[in-house]
Amino acid sequence: MTEHDAAAGPAADLMVVAENVHKSFGRLEVLRGIDLEVRRGEVMCVVGPSGSGKSTFLRCVNHLEKINAGRLWVDGQLMGYRQKGGRLHELRDTQVAEQRRGIGMVFQNFNLFPHMTVLGNVMEAPVQVKRERRADVREHALRLLDRVGLADKAAAYPRQLSGGQQQRVAIARALAMRPELMLFDEPTSALDPELVGEVLDVMKDLARDGMTMIVVTHEMGFAREVGDSLVFMDGGVVVESGPPREVLGSPRHERTQAFLSKVL
Ligand SMILES: Nc1ncnc2c1ncn2[C@@H]1O[C@H](COP(=O)(O)OP(=O)(O)OP(=O)(O)O)[C@@H](O)[C@H]1O
Ligand SMILES: [Mg+2]
C-alpha cells in the first residue's frame, strides 16, 4: 500500500482510506492496524467473526470512536483532525459533527425515534441540523420514502411497522442528509428471514445508483452479487480482501476458510 501524504491527502477517487488504524478499549486492543481503501462508488462488504472489530471499525470511520494510532481519511479529509505544519490538531466537536454529516449510518436495530412519524423521522436531521427549509425537506423526505417503497407509510409510527419497513425508514432517514458515504452495520441481522430481501433490495438500488457503501453483513449472497470488494476481518486485522467471488470461492487463508465453512 502506498503512503498517503497527510498534507495532500489521498487520491481524489478514494472515498475512505484507513492506514494502520489502531483502536483499544483500555487494555483490549480491538483494531490492530487496519489498512484499506474504498473507491468512490464502491460497495465494500466486511465479514468476520463476532468480536473481530467490524462495528468498531465502522464507528472509527465516522469518528464515533477516536482512533489511537494511524490515519483515517473520508472524502479527502482526515477524520477528527486538521493538519497544520507537520502536526495534527484535534478538531472541535462541532467540526467533527460537520465531517460526520457526509456519512450516513444504518444500524442493526433501526434506532428510529419512536414518538415521531415516519415522515418526521426522515425530516428531523435536515431540519434540526442543516436548518434547511421545511417545505424542501418534506418534499425530499417524501421522495426518499417513495424510493424505499414506503410512500404510503409517511404518517405511521415506527411501532406500526414491520422490522423490514423500519429498517427501510432508517435508510431513508440516513439518505435525507445527502451523504457521500453510507455505513451499514448488519442491517438485516435483526430481521425475520422473510423481511431481509426487501432491505437488501433497497441497498442494491442504492449501490446501482453509485453510492459508496461499507456494509458489515452475513449475507454472502449480497456480498457476492452487489459487493465490489470483500474484506475478511479477524482479531482486529484485515486477514484477506479482494473481489467477493475470489475471496468466497477460493479463500487463501486458513482463518478465512474456517470462517466461510461455517457461514456458507
Ligand atoms: N465501548 C467499548 N468498550 C469496551 N470494549 C468494547 C467497546 N466496544 C467494543 N468493545 C470490544 O471490542 C471487541 C470488538 O467489538 P466489535 O463490536 O467491534 O466486534 P464485531 O466484529 O462488530 O462483532 P459482532 O459480529 O458481534 O457485531 C469486542 O471484544 C468488544 O467487546
Ligand atoms: Mg458488530
XYZ file of C-alpha atoms and ligand atoms in Angstrom:
296
model
C 0.000 0.000 0.000
C 1.213 3.476 -0.812
C 1.827 6.005 1.906
C -0.536 8.912 1.628
C 0.837 12.355 2.151
C -1.053 13.609 5.167
C -0.981 17.174 3.893
C -2.091 16.449 0.334
C -4.435 13.632 1.367
C -5.285 10.540 -0.625
C -6.082 10.419 -4.342
C -9.369 12.042 -5.302
C -11.045 8.799 -6.391
C -10.711 7.339 -2.887
C -13.639 7.886 -0.538
C -12.186 6.108 2.502
C -8.584 5.401 3.315
C -7.573 3.642 6.516
C -3.883 3.459 7.209
C -2.609 1.365 10.093
C -5.694 2.164 12.206
C -5.416 1.096 15.823
C -8.124 1.220 18.462
C -8.032 -0.012 22.050
C -10.574 -0.031 24.825
C -8.449 0.100 27.946
C -6.035 -2.793 27.587
C -8.075 -4.540 24.931
C -6.632 -3.857 21.500
C -9.599 -4.242 19.171
C -8.178 -2.868 15.915
C -4.543 -3.799 15.360
C -3.551 -1.972 12.211
C -6.334 -1.796 9.645
C -5.325 -0.834 6.116
C -7.961 -0.463 3.460
C -9.200 1.750 0.674
C -12.710 2.311 -0.639
C -13.060 3.981 -4.032
C -15.903 6.345 -4.815
C -18.913 4.338 -5.886
C -17.510 1.114 -4.448
C -19.516 -1.282 -2.306
C -17.230 -2.930 0.221
C -18.628 -5.789 2.272
C -16.966 -6.656 5.567
C -17.328 -10.066 7.164
C -15.730 -11.749 10.132
C -16.408 -13.491 13.402
C -18.095 -11.816 16.344
C -15.705 -9.576 18.233
C -13.300 -9.160 15.319
C -13.759 -5.373 15.369
C -16.132 -4.796 12.439
C -18.504 -2.442 14.284
C -15.622 -0.688 15.969
C -14.036 -0.041 12.593
C -17.264 1.445 11.200
C -17.559 3.632 14.272
C -13.994 4.841 13.747
C -14.786 5.759 10.138
C -17.346 8.322 11.248
C -15.313 9.190 14.316
C -17.841 7.940 16.846
C -14.690 6.295 18.218
C -11.374 8.061 18.313
C -8.504 6.014 16.911
C -5.319 5.548 18.943
C -2.911 5.397 16.018
C -2.896 5.513 12.254
C -4.838 7.736 9.890
C -8.363 7.720 8.532
C -9.476 9.856 5.610
C -13.027 10.241 4.387
C -13.703 12.191 1.220
C -10.186 13.600 1.315
C -10.439 14.833 4.897
C -8.589 13.457 7.858
C -11.363 12.400 10.240
C -11.224 14.255 13.524
C -8.021 16.134 12.821
C -6.592 19.048 10.982
C -3.055 19.097 9.735
C -1.158 22.270 10.440
C 2.501 22.331 9.553
C 3.749 18.877 10.403
C 1.352 18.408 13.321
C -2.145 17.085 13.818
C -4.648 19.084 15.809
C -7.849 17.594 17.107
C -10.996 19.162 15.704
C -13.677 20.599 17.946
C -16.910 18.642 18.394
C -18.793 20.972 16.067
C -16.181 20.453 13.364
C -16.342 16.677 13.793
C -20.124 16.871 13.552
C -19.683 18.760 10.311
C -17.452 15.987 8.902
C -19.894 13.348 10.054
C -22.771 14.904 8.146
C -21.494 13.463 4.908
C -21.677 9.946 6.309
C -24.936 8.048 6.774
C -25.099 5.151 9.202
C -27.634 2.360 9.495
C -27.589 0.019 12.488
C -28.903 -3.442 13.196
C -31.689 -2.149 15.420
C -33.027 0.745 13.304
C -32.947 3.265 16.203
C -35.886 5.285 14.884
C -37.414 7.996 17.074
C -40.488 6.179 18.473
C -42.534 9.322 19.161
C -42.178 10.657 15.611
C -43.971 9.603 12.467
C -42.062 8.021 9.628
C -42.003 11.353 7.801
C -40.925 13.123 10.991
C -38.046 10.678 11.420
C -36.785 11.322 7.899
C -37.168 15.107 8.182
C -35.606 15.503 11.615
C -31.894 15.787 10.857
C -32.048 18.096 7.822
C -34.436 20.421 9.670
C -32.608 20.422 13.017
C -29.004 20.016 11.923
C -28.861 21.552 8.484
C -31.615 24.093 9.086
C -32.977 23.549 5.603
C -36.388 24.909 4.606
C -39.165 22.696 5.953
C -41.056 22.517 2.668
C -37.940 21.434 0.766
C -37.014 18.874 3.395
C -40.539 17.477 3.329
C -40.523 17.116 -0.428
C -37.146 15.379 -0.367
C -38.250 13.102 2.513
C -41.380 12.034 0.619
C -39.282 11.250 -2.442
C -36.955 9.131 -0.310
C -39.866 7.270 1.270
C -41.169 6.567 -2.198
C -37.749 5.302 -3.170
C -37.669 2.788 -0.307
C -41.243 1.741 -1.114
C -42.922 3.387 1.865
C -44.737 6.374 0.391
C -47.962 5.137 1.996
C -46.423 4.948 5.491
C -45.408 8.586 5.929
C -47.946 9.188 8.689
C -47.379 5.892 10.512
C -45.345 5.495 13.705
C -42.373 3.112 13.891
C -44.224 0.696 16.197
C -46.853 0.234 13.488
C -44.257 -1.036 11.005
C -42.547 -4.363 10.438
C -38.815 -4.623 11.090
C -38.079 -4.531 7.371
C -40.175 -1.404 6.947
C -38.493 0.241 9.946
C -35.085 -0.508 8.509
C -36.103 0.999 5.160
C -37.198 4.140 7.030
C -33.805 4.187 8.755
C -32.120 4.078 5.347
C -34.327 6.917 4.061
C -33.502 8.892 7.190
C -29.773 8.487 6.606
C -30.171 9.482 2.944
C -32.040 12.638 3.942
C -28.694 14.211 4.855
C -27.465 13.573 1.287
C -24.444 11.539 2.423
C -21.469 10.755 0.212
C -20.832 7.539 2.096
C -23.175 5.039 3.740
C -22.123 2.695 6.534
C -24.297 -0.341 7.262
C -23.723 -2.405 10.398
C -25.509 -5.733 9.975
C -28.639 -4.020 8.663
C -30.586 -7.255 8.242
C -29.402 -9.272 11.233
C -32.365 -8.394 13.438
C -34.951 -9.152 10.758
C -37.138 -12.172 10.253
C -35.804 -14.056 7.222
C -38.742 -13.139 5.007
C -38.050 -9.408 5.549
C -34.348 -9.485 4.708
C -34.869 -9.304 0.943
C -36.788 -6.028 0.920
C -33.989 -4.257 2.792
C -31.253 -5.776 0.633
C -33.210 -4.673 -2.455
C -33.140 -1.057 -1.258
C -29.389 -1.346 -0.642
C -28.912 -2.897 -4.083
C -30.772 0.036 -5.614
C -28.511 2.470 -3.752
C -25.422 0.637 -4.978
C -26.676 0.747 -8.562
C -27.127 4.463 -8.130
C -23.425 4.820 -7.365
C -23.497 5.271 -3.587
C -20.239 4.440 -1.830
C -21.014 1.867 0.836
C -19.283 -0.143 3.544
C -21.550 -2.989 4.573
C -20.889 -5.268 7.531
C -23.041 -8.269 6.772
C -23.503 -12.017 6.990
C -25.424 -12.024 3.725
C -22.876 -13.701 1.492
C -25.286 -13.707 -1.455
C -25.496 -9.927 -1.247
C -21.716 -9.656 -0.906
C -21.213 -11.814 -3.980
C -23.824 -10.098 -6.104
C -23.542 -6.449 -5.065
C -20.120 -6.113 -3.450
C -17.178 -4.815 -5.440
C -14.842 -5.975 -2.714
C -14.979 -8.257 0.279
C -12.905 -7.841 3.405
C -12.475 -10.617 5.929
C -11.542 -9.345 9.390
C -10.392 -11.414 12.319
C -8.728 -10.387 15.550
C -8.648 -6.706 14.632
C -6.823 -7.071 11.320
C -7.791 -7.500 7.683
C -6.839 -11.101 7.032
C -7.845 -11.158 3.395
C -9.580 -8.955 0.862
C -10.387 -8.941 -2.821
C -13.212 -9.409 -5.300
C -16.060 -11.209 -3.468
C -16.127 -14.159 -5.856
C -12.427 -14.781 -5.318
C -12.466 -14.465 -1.546
C -15.614 -16.567 -1.209
C -14.718 -19.049 -3.920
C -11.067 -19.659 -3.124
C -10.049 -18.101 0.195
C -6.281 -18.065 0.605
C -6.011 -18.020 4.369
C -6.873 -20.771 6.761
C -8.813 -18.421 9.032
C -10.934 -17.214 6.115
C -11.592 -20.804 5.053
C -12.603 -21.778 8.583
C -14.980 -18.817 8.890
C -16.558 -19.317 5.484
C -17.061 -23.024 6.034
C -19.294 -22.080 8.961
C -21.380 -19.392 7.253
C -21.664 -20.542 3.632
N -17.102 0.693 24.021
C -16.423 -0.439 24.248
N -15.767 -0.620 25.416
C -15.043 -1.754 25.635
N -14.932 -2.763 24.750
C -15.569 -2.642 23.592
C -16.351 -1.483 23.279
N -16.867 -1.634 22.027
C -16.432 -2.847 21.601
N -15.660 -3.447 22.528
C -14.994 -4.758 22.378
O -14.272 -4.748 21.166
C -14.289 -6.016 20.544
C -14.784 -5.844 19.114
O -16.156 -5.448 19.133
P -16.973 -5.115 17.840
O -18.338 -4.743 18.288
O -16.231 -4.140 17.011
O -16.973 -6.524 17.102
P -17.830 -7.013 15.854
O -16.856 -7.597 14.890
O -18.689 -5.913 15.374
O -18.686 -8.204 16.483
P -20.223 -8.647 16.163
O -20.142 -9.506 14.915
O -20.603 -9.458 17.348
O -21.051 -7.427 15.994
C -15.161 -6.892 21.417
O -14.324 -7.662 22.230
C -15.949 -5.906 22.231
O -16.313 -6.440 23.468
Mg -20.743 -5.660 15.268
